[in-house]
């Protein structure tokens, strides 16, 4: 006979539990309880009583006076005479510690004390009625948002200080969005549907392949007749119902096209036709921010390459989440000359979707907010539209005053304007569109009469509204979506990461720092600081030389070297060179034991997979001041060159010679493993032409470049260097490789490494990357 399992769920019913509870209450204190409960009930009781008493234990310090959240909320409703709306799933299994200690006379203070540790909050719907919701990290109390903007603004008191902060912020924003290196653009043509012509404008639907198998779709509205170059306007969409297919988007786009501009309205990731590749919920991920900014950049690339695009008249406008992208794109892309963020800008609201605030952009510059990011547009014209029905409701009182101040520093306070609509709600209605049309007409000399009626009033609704499927590129049911399309969030996330890695590896110009100049000679902190300053790599010093036979080099110790390599990998920083700076003060041409030091350096290079080393000839072997040592230097460099060539590495030397003299020196050494580590400052301080010197040497004789000059000003403020001309020259030469920042520090703060090297790295990235 099968033995009955009295613990099975079949035998332990809700009725059993109820009966047990009744008997426990009646008999638990009786010494004869066990005899009277019966065997089955007793066994069940043994299993049930401990958990039952644990669940109903009285609050005490042993359990932090914990109470179920639901019980606490119900108690608050009774005590304060309020209603709190919530669903059970939000409070299930949540407990409030020290609940009674958190009560205060004010119900909202009480609720804040209780809910904040649980990442919850309440929204007041009306008097004595609240609704429970999750804590919103992106929404601040108004006064706190204002105070934060004041704190941010206190960091700069002059235009020069502000410009330096802007220069620092741009690369940090790109790094936060993982877009410091843009993925390569697929070599494919855009997919364009047949043009649809209407009164005064036309529409083409376009799909651009941003990465292999990943498309951004949109609609390009153009004037009916195009003469010469016309303005370009990007129109990213927010989180609106029906997205770019909705009526007000069609009104906006058609009106601006009628006025004489081309305007591209496009889908967000996971919206519109993007849903053919990804789920709608995939949009609410931080990766959406990277993908949408990347798509915006590629759209701008495409539009500005059109033969009728006026690259000097480029604008961006968007509402709500689209307004966030108008702000971000203007901050990072100087090609945009005019911006108009609509119903989104606020110091106390950071964007309610991860696509707006999911990546850590607001930690840039020691923390920033959307209003400061908007100020990065200055002095480029900007229209801010706000209303009384959302988080822009207090724009004229504080945030706009800050923007006016920043524009006034450029002598252009009139270039920023605010249209505030206190009685309007959060939408892209006509009250928002009308000032947008007038603003764009003023900035780009557009024909506003094209959308006026006979009374001179703007009317933008006199167009043909089209159904959703009229805007599709890939067919009514997505049947035209290319077969290699990437589908699913995991796949696009993987593709993005792979493409970014490729982009970093294939970057033509890389920006490097030097651990010695960062005051962290052969220290791990140089690597982490390099990452913080958004440079691509760091040159690590071999250590001091002094009277030792070789460098004070700790990198030959396995544990030390492995820690350097591990830290570099974790921080995505390349150790691109080892530096023998000990020879700045020591005599490379006079030391009998020089071979040992070269051997140690090459051995370390091989162990660390570093392909280039830096060898300064130093003061005592200055071939310009001491030409008598030339033969000795050449003889030793021939030996060093043979050692380097056998190891498959290169040694870069720096001299004070002219480019012609360095060419002759390299011919005399006659080793492919000895090249020039070119320093901008050497020809400049001798009055020679930098561009000519680069051309004389050519790309094959230069292994790396010290992109530095006088140690008193930043590179961007150095009147002796036209860095854009340098880049053009290097492009034409076919040079690819490292630009290494050695000095070029601000004389006022020469020892502030973050301040100086952060600004110089940001500037070189802006020019070269």
XYZ file of C-alpha atoms in Angstrom:
769
model
C 0.000 0.000 0.000
C 1.394 3.442 -0.992
C 2.359 5.532 2.007
C 0.457 8.801 2.220
C 2.574 11.962 2.062
C 0.807 14.330 4.405
C 3.056 17.231 3.264
C 1.895 17.120 -0.351
C -0.096 20.078 -1.616
C -2.956 17.687 -2.390
C -3.393 16.923 1.338
C -2.723 20.402 2.737
C -5.670 22.512 1.676
C -6.640 26.093 2.494
C -9.344 24.560 4.770
C -6.631 22.618 6.632
C -4.615 25.786 7.180
C -7.657 27.641 8.498
C -8.452 24.813 10.901
C -4.857 24.668 12.110
C -4.776 28.373 12.785
C -8.033 28.093 14.807
C -6.695 25.181 16.884
C -3.340 26.899 17.437
C -5.070 29.958 18.788
C -7.222 27.825 21.130
C -4.749 25.253 22.318
C -1.197 26.463 21.824
C -0.757 27.539 25.454
C -2.232 24.261 26.791
C 0.159 21.585 27.951
C -2.184 18.988 26.461
C -2.358 20.628 23.010
C -0.465 17.876 21.244
C -2.756 15.190 22.549
C -5.906 16.926 21.383
C -4.795 18.157 17.925
C -4.453 14.778 16.322
C -1.435 13.251 14.610
C -1.905 14.717 11.112
C -2.628 18.175 12.485
C 0.374 17.958 14.805
C 2.761 17.093 11.982
C 1.396 19.916 9.852
C 1.644 22.234 12.828
C 5.349 21.452 13.201
C 5.902 22.609 9.639
C 3.500 25.547 9.827
C 3.937 27.191 13.224
C 7.515 28.507 12.790
C 6.725 30.203 9.495
C 3.358 31.463 10.764
C 4.926 33.011 13.837
C 7.784 34.460 11.774
C 5.316 36.113 9.418
C 3.333 37.518 12.321
C 6.257 38.416 14.570
C 5.827 41.635 16.479
C 7.982 44.562 15.273
C 11.186 44.972 17.280
C 14.747 46.134 16.806
C 15.625 42.544 15.886
C 13.698 42.950 12.643
C 14.255 46.748 12.355
C 10.625 47.315 13.399
C 9.667 46.190 9.890
C 6.097 46.306 8.654
C 4.636 45.350 5.253
C 4.419 48.376 2.956
C 0.777 47.701 2.190
C -0.065 47.737 5.888
C 1.802 51.027 6.359
C 0.061 52.676 3.387
C -3.330 51.616 4.669
C -2.460 53.003 8.095
C -1.391 56.345 6.566
C -4.679 56.608 4.697
C -6.603 56.204 7.949
C -4.454 58.488 10.095
C -4.172 61.370 7.620
C -7.545 61.018 5.901
C -6.052 60.611 2.430
C -6.412 58.179 -0.455
C -3.369 56.456 -1.952
C -3.999 54.599 -5.200
C -1.741 51.629 -5.879
C -1.747 48.159 -7.371
C -0.782 45.203 -5.211
C 2.119 44.241 -7.482
C 3.907 47.503 -6.585
C 3.834 46.794 -2.848
C 4.087 43.004 -2.804
C 6.942 41.651 -0.643
C 8.108 45.153 0.298
C 8.715 46.059 3.921
C 9.234 49.381 5.659
C 11.926 49.426 8.320
C 11.402 51.583 11.447
C 8.031 52.492 9.983
C 6.577 54.246 13.045
C 9.684 56.411 13.401
C 9.160 57.837 9.909
C 5.779 59.407 10.559
C 5.620 63.219 10.632
C 2.727 65.699 11.008
C 2.848 66.374 7.246
C 1.568 63.434 5.197
C 3.815 64.190 2.204
C 6.930 64.280 4.370
C 5.808 60.999 5.921
C 5.297 59.399 2.537
C 8.678 60.654 1.318
C 10.422 59.175 4.387
C 8.742 55.826 3.889
C 8.871 55.475 0.113
C 12.253 56.928 -0.864
C 14.323 53.985 0.499
C 12.090 51.682 -1.572
C 12.652 53.702 -4.780
C 8.985 54.715 -4.756
C 7.125 58.011 -4.557
C 3.608 59.404 -4.751
C 2.149 61.853 -7.230
C -0.538 64.185 -5.957
C -3.567 63.989 -8.221
C -5.802 66.330 -6.210
C -6.443 67.366 -2.618
C -5.892 64.371 -0.305
C -5.515 61.969 -3.228
C -2.208 60.435 -4.273
C -0.999 57.771 -6.674
C 1.935 55.488 -5.951
C 4.627 55.386 -8.621
C 8.267 54.427 -9.018
C 10.953 56.940 -8.048
C 11.881 59.130 -11.019
C 15.605 59.836 -10.986
C 15.138 62.223 -13.894
C 12.556 64.494 -12.242
C 13.633 66.903 -9.470
C 11.728 69.371 -7.341
C 11.829 72.757 -9.077
C 13.934 74.505 -6.439
C 16.468 71.660 -6.419
C 16.761 71.789 -10.198
C 17.323 75.535 -10.102
C 19.903 75.179 -7.349
C 21.752 72.544 -9.362
C 21.879 74.806 -12.421
C 23.199 77.614 -10.215
C 25.913 75.290 -8.891
C 26.886 74.296 -12.418
C 26.968 77.911 -13.622
C 29.162 79.009 -10.705
C 32.068 77.041 -12.218
C 32.679 79.594 -14.966
C 32.683 83.360 -14.674
C 34.121 84.415 -18.031
C 33.603 83.517 -21.672
C 37.076 81.997 -21.786
C 36.288 79.690 -18.866
C 32.973 78.720 -20.452
C 34.589 77.968 -23.810
C 37.102 75.713 -22.097
C 34.288 73.872 -20.330
C 32.470 73.410 -23.637
C 35.631 72.036 -25.211
C 35.931 69.565 -22.337
C 32.254 68.591 -22.386
C 31.851 67.655 -26.049
C 34.179 64.633 -26.094
C 32.886 63.573 -22.679
C 29.322 63.522 -24.011
C 30.384 61.381 -26.961
C 32.307 59.072 -24.661
C 29.293 58.725 -22.343
C 27.194 57.696 -25.342
C 30.011 55.359 -26.518
C 30.345 57.354 -29.729
C 33.871 58.737 -29.438
C 34.614 56.483 -32.384
C 31.791 56.217 -34.899
C 31.122 52.862 -36.556
C 32.076 52.700 -40.215
C 29.259 53.626 -42.575
C 28.118 50.661 -44.701
C 28.939 51.104 -48.367
C 25.301 50.899 -49.428
C 22.947 53.286 -51.147
C 19.873 54.622 -49.352
C 16.557 52.987 -50.141
C 14.249 55.692 -51.534
C 10.583 55.380 -52.450
C 9.102 57.229 -55.446
C 8.558 60.948 -54.909
C 5.021 62.057 -54.023
C 4.184 65.579 -55.216
C 1.740 67.940 -53.543
C 0.920 71.641 -53.748
C 4.163 73.409 -52.834
C 6.156 70.403 -51.617
C 7.115 66.782 -52.233
C 7.882 63.760 -50.034
C 10.276 60.842 -50.384
C 10.567 58.050 -47.835
C 14.161 57.085 -47.175
C 15.882 54.276 -45.269
C 19.565 54.792 -44.427
C 21.701 51.842 -43.375
C 23.529 53.154 -40.318
C 25.326 49.907 -39.475
C 25.210 46.599 -41.370
C 21.576 45.492 -41.167
C 20.402 48.445 -39.054
C 18.282 51.155 -40.676
C 16.847 54.488 -39.688
C 13.741 55.448 -41.634
C 12.255 58.833 -42.316
C 10.537 61.104 -44.768
C 12.273 63.897 -46.642
C 10.040 66.882 -47.409
C 11.347 69.271 -50.080
C 10.064 72.439 -51.743
C 8.162 71.912 -54.968
C 10.819 73.910 -56.815
C 14.453 74.025 -55.738
C 16.709 76.845 -56.865
C 20.324 76.793 -55.768
C 21.201 75.705 -52.220
C 18.431 75.338 -49.634
C 18.456 74.997 -45.814
C 18.541 71.579 -44.153
C 16.378 70.820 -41.090
C 16.483 67.642 -38.994
C 13.208 66.755 -37.294
C 13.687 63.942 -34.735
C 10.460 62.693 -33.228
C 9.468 62.446 -29.592
C 7.324 59.895 -27.823
C 4.150 60.951 -29.603
C 1.279 58.703 -30.568
C 1.535 57.741 -34.280
C 5.034 59.197 -34.292
C 6.058 60.851 -37.617
C 2.797 59.735 -39.220
C 0.644 61.961 -36.988
C -1.064 65.044 -38.375
C 0.975 67.721 -36.572
C 4.242 66.191 -37.819
C 2.930 66.282 -41.377
C 1.792 69.890 -40.892
C 5.216 70.952 -39.557
C 7.242 69.202 -42.234
C 5.082 70.279 -45.158
C 4.956 73.899 -43.977
C 8.735 74.235 -43.681
C 9.168 72.588 -47.088
C 6.688 75.022 -48.618
C 8.691 77.856 -47.063
C 11.824 76.704 -48.900
C 13.729 74.219 -46.691
C 14.207 70.487 -46.845
C 13.206 68.773 -43.614
C 13.803 65.158 -42.660
C 11.371 63.666 -40.132
C 12.634 60.343 -38.802
C 11.769 57.456 -36.502
C 13.201 56.817 -33.090
C 14.692 53.400 -32.353
C 11.833 50.971 -31.707
C 9.217 53.309 -33.187
C 7.614 53.361 -36.634
C 9.256 51.065 -39.156
C 12.004 50.355 -36.668
C 9.462 47.990 -35.094
C 10.044 45.670 -38.043
C 13.449 44.948 -36.490
C 12.935 45.558 -32.792
C 10.261 45.407 -30.157
C 8.654 48.583 -28.936
C 9.973 47.920 -25.402
C 13.546 47.815 -26.779
C 13.266 51.568 -27.092
C 13.267 51.965 -23.319
C 16.929 50.999 -23.018
C 19.982 53.164 -22.640
C 21.334 51.753 -25.908
C 18.529 53.621 -27.686
C 20.350 56.888 -26.919
C 23.529 55.780 -28.689
C 21.629 54.414 -31.670
C 19.486 57.530 -32.061
C 22.417 59.950 -31.884
C 24.393 57.796 -34.323
C 21.390 57.732 -36.663
C 21.033 61.513 -36.410
C 24.689 62.020 -37.321
C 24.388 59.712 -40.330
C 21.199 61.428 -41.481
C 23.015 64.760 -41.349
C 25.943 63.261 -43.271
C 23.531 62.133 -45.980
C 21.556 65.354 -46.224
C 24.590 67.634 -46.345
C 26.030 65.575 -49.199
C 23.013 66.350 -51.395
C 23.892 68.764 -54.195
C 21.217 71.290 -53.199
C 22.034 71.298 -49.449
C 23.263 74.579 -47.983
C 25.812 73.460 -45.400
C 25.822 76.919 -43.846
C 22.090 76.795 -43.082
C 21.462 73.698 -40.972
C 18.882 73.405 -38.187
C 17.301 70.864 -35.896
C 13.948 70.941 -34.129
C 11.936 68.429 -32.171
C 9.298 68.251 -29.486
C 9.440 66.449 -26.131
C 11.972 63.614 -26.563
C 12.731 65.000 -30.017
C 13.613 68.275 -28.292
C 16.159 66.407 -26.171
C 17.838 65.270 -29.372
C 17.752 68.802 -30.746
C 19.724 69.853 -27.652
C 22.183 66.941 -27.709
C 22.911 67.091 -31.427
C 23.520 70.854 -31.291
C 25.882 70.362 -28.354
C 28.066 67.772 -30.087
C 27.809 68.697 -33.787
C 29.034 72.110 -34.930
C 27.441 71.599 -38.340
C 24.098 72.519 -36.790
C 23.731 76.303 -36.907
C 20.213 76.766 -35.496
C 18.178 74.796 -32.954
C 14.617 74.828 -31.662
C 13.865 72.452 -28.764
C 10.092 72.383 -28.209
C 8.406 71.582 -24.839
C 11.316 69.677 -23.375
C 13.953 71.952 -21.871
C 14.149 72.146 -18.076
C 16.708 72.206 -15.269
C 14.477 69.979 -13.134
C 13.657 67.330 -15.733
C 16.343 65.231 -17.382
C 14.186 63.234 -19.795
C 11.683 60.594 -18.776
C 12.908 57.858 -21.127
C 16.228 55.962 -21.030
C 16.736 57.132 -24.618
C 17.143 60.640 -23.133
C 18.908 60.011 -19.831
C 19.814 56.324 -19.763
C 23.464 56.836 -20.716
C 25.508 58.732 -18.135
C 25.697 62.005 -20.075
C 24.705 64.061 -17.050
C 27.878 63.074 -15.168
C 29.973 64.902 -17.761
C 31.937 67.877 -16.500
C 31.414 66.879 -12.881
C 27.626 66.752 -13.518
C 25.584 68.811 -15.893
C 21.919 69.225 -16.808
C 19.895 69.743 -19.975
C 19.854 73.536 -19.718
C 23.647 73.742 -19.610
C 23.786 71.319 -22.544
C 21.425 73.642 -24.414
C 23.717 76.582 -23.627
C 26.476 74.822 -25.565
C 24.638 76.028 -28.683
C 25.613 79.625 -27.906
C 25.976 81.882 -29.802
C 24.124 79.915 -32.503
C 20.449 81.012 -32.662
C 18.051 78.980 -30.521
C 14.297 79.092 -29.921
C 12.965 77.526 -26.716
C 9.210 76.852 -26.613
C 7.703 76.052 -23.198
C 4.229 75.681 -21.724
C 2.365 75.570 -18.427
C 1.299 71.940 -18.645
C 4.599 70.076 -18.246
C 8.102 70.331 -16.778
C 8.858 73.481 -18.804
C 6.232 75.434 -16.823
C 8.762 77.675 -15.046
C 11.122 78.323 -17.977
C 10.912 82.174 -17.986
C 11.593 82.449 -14.244
C 15.063 80.924 -14.031
C 16.351 78.667 -16.797
C 15.837 81.146 -19.614
C 17.602 83.853 -17.603
C 20.653 81.584 -17.470
C 20.531 81.053 -21.240
C 20.274 84.808 -21.839
C 23.322 85.361 -19.652
C 25.362 82.801 -21.575
C 24.384 84.311 -24.931
C 25.170 87.799 -23.629
C 28.763 86.700 -23.018
C 29.066 86.465 -26.799
C 27.342 89.827 -27.231
C 24.380 87.989 -28.767
C 21.555 87.942 -26.172
C 19.029 88.333 -28.980
C 20.104 84.990 -30.469
C 18.172 83.050 -27.826
C 14.411 83.463 -27.448
C 11.652 81.873 -25.424
C 7.997 81.566 -26.377
C 6.174 80.573 -23.197
C 2.569 79.366 -23.399
C 1.304 79.194 -19.794
C -2.148 77.911 -20.723
C -0.942 75.207 -23.128
C -0.362 71.525 -22.492
C 2.432 69.197 -23.578
C 2.007 68.829 -27.332
C 3.240 70.031 -30.739
C 0.109 72.023 -31.460
C -0.272 75.081 -33.655
C 0.707 77.443 -30.813
C 4.122 75.762 -30.843
C 4.432 75.442 -34.601
C 3.654 79.072 -35.416
C 6.652 80.562 -33.538
C 8.812 77.779 -35.007
C 7.894 78.832 -38.573
C 8.565 82.495 -37.786
C 11.899 81.661 -36.168
C 13.115 79.502 -39.062
C 11.944 82.120 -41.581
C 13.991 84.760 -39.786
C 17.140 82.641 -39.451
C 17.166 81.192 -42.968
C 15.309 83.871 -44.915
C 12.475 81.460 -45.704
C 9.244 82.486 -47.403
C 6.636 82.532 -44.627
C 4.083 83.887 -47.098
C 3.929 80.410 -48.602
C 1.861 79.294 -45.583
C -0.190 82.452 -45.039
C -3.829 82.889 -46.059
C -5.247 85.945 -47.812
C -5.541 87.762 -44.463
C -1.837 87.240 -43.773
C -2.393 84.630 -41.062
C -0.266 81.475 -40.911
C -2.284 78.375 -41.795
C -0.352 75.101 -41.989
C -3.266 72.668 -42.264
C -3.935 73.202 -45.967
C -2.095 70.048 -47.001
C -2.941 66.495 -47.956
C -2.824 64.330 -44.825
C -1.586 60.877 -45.744
C -2.251 57.528 -44.034
C 0.441 55.650 -42.123
C 1.389 53.261 -44.906
C 2.141 56.141 -47.280
C 5.302 56.738 -45.214
C 6.578 53.159 -45.241
C 9.819 52.287 -47.021
C 9.650 48.531 -46.525
C 6.069 47.887 -47.656
C 2.717 47.741 -45.883
C 3.680 44.566 -44.022
C 7.457 44.965 -43.969
C 7.820 42.554 -46.868
C 10.577 44.694 -48.447
C 12.837 44.676 -45.406
C 16.264 43.409 -46.617
C 17.063 39.823 -45.734
C 20.209 40.719 -43.765
C 18.314 43.030 -41.393
C 19.354 42.685 -37.762
C 16.460 41.732 -35.510
C 16.172 41.693 -31.740
C 17.765 43.855 -29.072
C 20.532 41.403 -28.134
C 21.685 41.294 -31.751
C 21.738 45.063 -32.271
C 23.531 45.552 -28.951
C 26.149 42.993 -29.965
C 26.517 44.572 -33.412
C 26.953 48.046 -31.933
C 29.698 46.891 -29.567
C 31.502 45.035 -32.351
C 31.330 48.037 -34.674
C 32.641 50.379 -31.982
C 35.607 48.081 -31.351
C 36.357 48.024 -35.078
C 36.079 51.802 -35.248
C 38.583 52.221 -32.442
C 40.999 49.809 -34.074
C 40.678 51.516 -37.453
C 40.856 55.090 -36.186
C 43.284 56.957 -38.452
C 44.465 59.365 -35.786
C 44.725 58.423 -32.134
C 45.300 60.814 -29.253
C 47.826 59.832 -26.600
C 49.032 61.114 -23.254
C 52.318 60.565 -21.386
C 52.437 59.145 -17.875
C 55.471 61.289 -17.012
C 53.623 64.491 -17.934
C 50.559 63.320 -16.009
C 52.880 63.171 -12.956
C 52.278 59.426 -12.735
C 55.505 57.915 -14.015
C 55.068 54.152 -14.422
C 51.941 54.242 -12.221
C 48.572 52.598 -12.845
C 46.879 55.923 -12.157
C 48.182 57.222 -15.493
C 46.014 54.657 -17.271
C 42.820 55.444 -15.378
C 43.432 59.187 -15.735
C 43.954 58.748 -19.486
C 40.555 57.050 -19.659
C 38.944 59.839 -17.633
C 40.395 62.448 -20.001
C 39.020 60.499 -22.970
C 42.368 59.965 -24.680
C 42.956 56.783 -26.653
C 46.200 55.658 -25.109
C 49.131 56.373 -22.843
C 52.909 56.276 -23.248
C 54.470 54.533 -20.253
C 57.922 55.499 -19.064
C 60.697 52.954 -18.525
C 61.715 54.671 -15.294
C 64.697 56.696 -14.185
C 68.233 55.964 -15.324
C 70.688 57.905 -13.168
C 73.959 56.067 -12.713
C 72.307 52.636 -13.034
C 73.275 50.409 -15.967
C 69.642 50.312 -17.047
C 66.249 51.876 -16.285
C 64.440 51.595 -12.966
C 61.887 49.479 -14.818
C 59.267 47.593 -12.803
C 57.467 46.363 -15.909
C 59.747 43.348 -16.272
C 58.203 42.022 -13.043
C 55.384 39.740 -14.151
C 52.873 40.784 -11.487
C 53.459 44.498 -12.130
C 53.317 44.204 -15.904
C 50.182 42.050 -15.820
C 48.449 44.599 -13.625
C 49.283 47.354 -16.136
C 47.935 45.278 -19.003
C 44.811 44.327 -17.049
C 44.102 47.951 -16.063
C 44.612 49.127 -19.634
C 42.182 46.533 -20.954
C 39.561 47.344 -18.308
C 39.767 51.053 -19.128
C 39.940 50.551 -22.892
C 43.248 52.422 -23.003
C 46.087 51.390 -25.292
C 49.673 51.387 -24.061
C 51.087 52.481 -27.402
C 54.679 53.369 -26.534
C 57.409 52.923 -23.955
C 59.566 55.970 -23.305
C 63.271 55.982 -22.460
C 63.126 59.495 -21.034
C 66.064 58.752 -18.776
C 68.194 59.730 -21.760
C 66.990 63.318 -21.673
C 69.584 64.030 -18.980
C 71.955 61.111 -19.595
C 74.326 60.656 -22.518
C 73.131 58.072 -25.015
C 76.309 58.620 -27.009
C 78.626 58.422 -24.008
C 77.356 55.625 -21.742
C 79.346 52.433 -22.155
C 76.427 50.196 -21.057
C 73.757 51.676 -23.380
C 72.997 48.278 -24.957
C 71.606 46.904 -21.688
C 69.045 49.698 -21.457
C 67.935 49.213 -25.082
C 67.669 45.452 -24.523
C 65.513 45.952 -21.428
C 63.222 48.330 -23.278
C 62.803 45.973 -26.245
C 62.196 42.988 -23.944
C 59.479 44.940 -22.152
C 57.952 45.974 -25.482
C 57.689 42.359 -26.602
C 56.119 41.271 -23.321
C 53.560 44.099 -23.508
C 52.973 43.904 -27.270
C 54.079 47.529 -27.701
C 55.455 48.300 -31.146
C 57.107 51.709 -30.657
C 59.547 53.181 -28.153
C 60.649 56.772 -27.659
C 64.349 57.573 -27.419
C 65.259 61.246 -26.851
C 68.859 61.978 -27.748
C 68.912 64.492 -24.935
C 71.057 67.478 -24.079
C 74.475 65.829 -24.314
C 73.737 64.245 -27.697
C 72.105 67.308 -29.246
C 73.380 66.994 -32.811
C 72.741 70.660 -33.521
C 74.709 72.003 -30.575
C 77.264 69.162 -30.473
C 77.845 68.006 -34.073
C 81.029 66.251 -32.937
C 78.978 63.394 -31.412
C 77.204 62.649 -34.697
C 79.332 59.609 -35.594
C 78.900 58.111 -32.130
C 75.119 58.637 -32.229
C 74.859 57.063 -35.689
C 76.957 54.056 -34.650
C 74.855 53.404 -31.567
C 71.563 53.897 -33.391
C 72.688 51.342 -35.984
C 73.135 48.848 -33.143
C 69.826 49.797 -31.564
C 68.145 49.626 -34.969
C 69.427 46.092 -35.564
C 68.110 45.020 -32.143
C 64.733 46.639 -32.792
C 64.433 45.226 -36.306
C 65.160 41.691 -35.050
C 62.390 42.142 -32.452
C 59.919 43.592 -34.945
C 59.605 46.961 -33.180
C 60.466 50.595 -33.937
C 62.483 53.148 -31.965
C 61.502 56.757 -32.498
C 64.174 59.400 -31.933
C 63.697 63.109 -31.333
C 66.356 65.583 -32.462
C 66.709 69.358 -32.814
C 67.743 69.003 -36.460
C 65.786 70.350 -39.410
C 63.699 67.940 -41.455
C 66.314 67.871 -44.243
C 69.039 67.095 -41.712
C 66.909 64.348 -40.135
C 66.431 62.767 -43.557
C 70.212 62.663 -43.950
C 70.595 61.250 -40.429
C 68.156 58.414 -41.126
C 69.984 57.608 -44.365
C 73.246 57.344 -42.440
C 71.676 55.055 -39.803
C 70.098 52.997 -42.597
C 67.664 51.043 -40.412
C 63.892 50.713 -41.025
C 63.479 50.300 -37.261
C 64.758 53.818 -36.480
C 62.323 56.630 -37.277
C 61.580 60.187 -36.205
C 59.337 60.963 -33.247
C 58.397 64.382 -34.645
C 57.826 67.252 -32.206
C 55.937 70.340 -33.391
C 57.905 72.541 -31.014
C 61.330 71.814 -32.551
C 60.814 73.551 -35.912
C 58.549 76.240 -34.438
C 61.051 77.474 -31.864
C 63.698 77.679 -34.603
C 61.378 79.684 -36.868
C 61.024 76.913 -39.432
C 57.743 76.198 -41.229
C 55.922 73.310 -39.535
C 53.988 72.250 -42.617
C 57.079 72.186 -44.823
C 58.999 70.132 -42.252
C 56.229 67.523 -42.141
C 56.150 67.263 -45.930
C 59.936 66.909 -46.177
C 59.998 64.029 -43.695
C 56.940 62.282 -45.144
C 54.774 59.669 -43.486
C 57.251 56.774 -43.733
C 59.975 58.481 -41.690
C 57.623 59.562 -38.848
C 56.599 56.917 -36.316
C 54.721 59.223 -33.939
C 54.122 62.915 -33.366
C 54.538 65.022 -30.258
C 51.603 67.375 -30.872
C 52.882 70.079 -28.576
C 54.554 73.473 -28.621
C 55.262 76.229 -26.102
C 54.466 75.297 -22.532
C 52.324 78.305 -21.716
C 49.049 77.955 -23.662
C 46.692 75.191 -24.688
C 46.979 73.897 -28.220
C 43.672 75.480 -29.217
C 44.975 78.889 -28.091
C 48.435 78.569 -29.674
C 48.811 81.184 -32.449
C 51.775 79.318 -33.953
C 49.806 76.189 -34.903
C 46.930 75.988 -37.346
C 45.863 72.498 -36.315
C 43.319 72.156 -39.107
C 46.062 72.924 -41.621
C 48.255 70.335 -39.901
C 45.493 67.749 -40.258
C 45.025 68.582 -43.932
C 48.752 68.137 -44.469
C 48.855 64.813 -42.623
C 45.788 63.650 -44.576
C 47.499 64.468 -47.851
C 50.702 62.764 -46.683
C 48.761 59.615 -45.796
C 50.026 59.636 -42.211
C 48.141 57.492 -39.735
C 49.069 57.033 -36.115
C 49.484 58.703 -32.750
C 49.368 62.374 -31.832
C 50.892 62.549 -28.375
C 50.360 65.526 -26.055
C 53.549 66.366 -24.216
C 53.251 69.890 -22.784
C 51.184 72.888 -24.022
C 49.890 73.681 -20.546
C 48.106 76.804 -19.408
C 50.739 78.867 -17.584
C 48.170 79.884 -14.949
C 47.517 76.271 -13.939
C 50.583 74.396 -15.130
C 50.329 71.616 -12.538
C 46.626 70.878 -13.073
C 46.914 67.777 -15.246
C 43.184 67.158 -15.658
C 42.585 70.778 -16.630
C 45.394 70.943 -19.198
C 45.513 67.503 -20.748
C 41.747 67.126 -20.723
C 41.378 70.331 -22.750
C 44.205 69.478 -25.161
C 42.901 65.942 -25.709
C 39.396 67.277 -26.340
C 40.733 69.782 -28.869
C 42.806 67.239 -30.797
C 39.870 64.837 -30.876
C 37.658 67.597 -32.227
C 40.148 68.357 -35.009
C 41.403 64.894 -35.888
C 38.568 62.551 -35.009
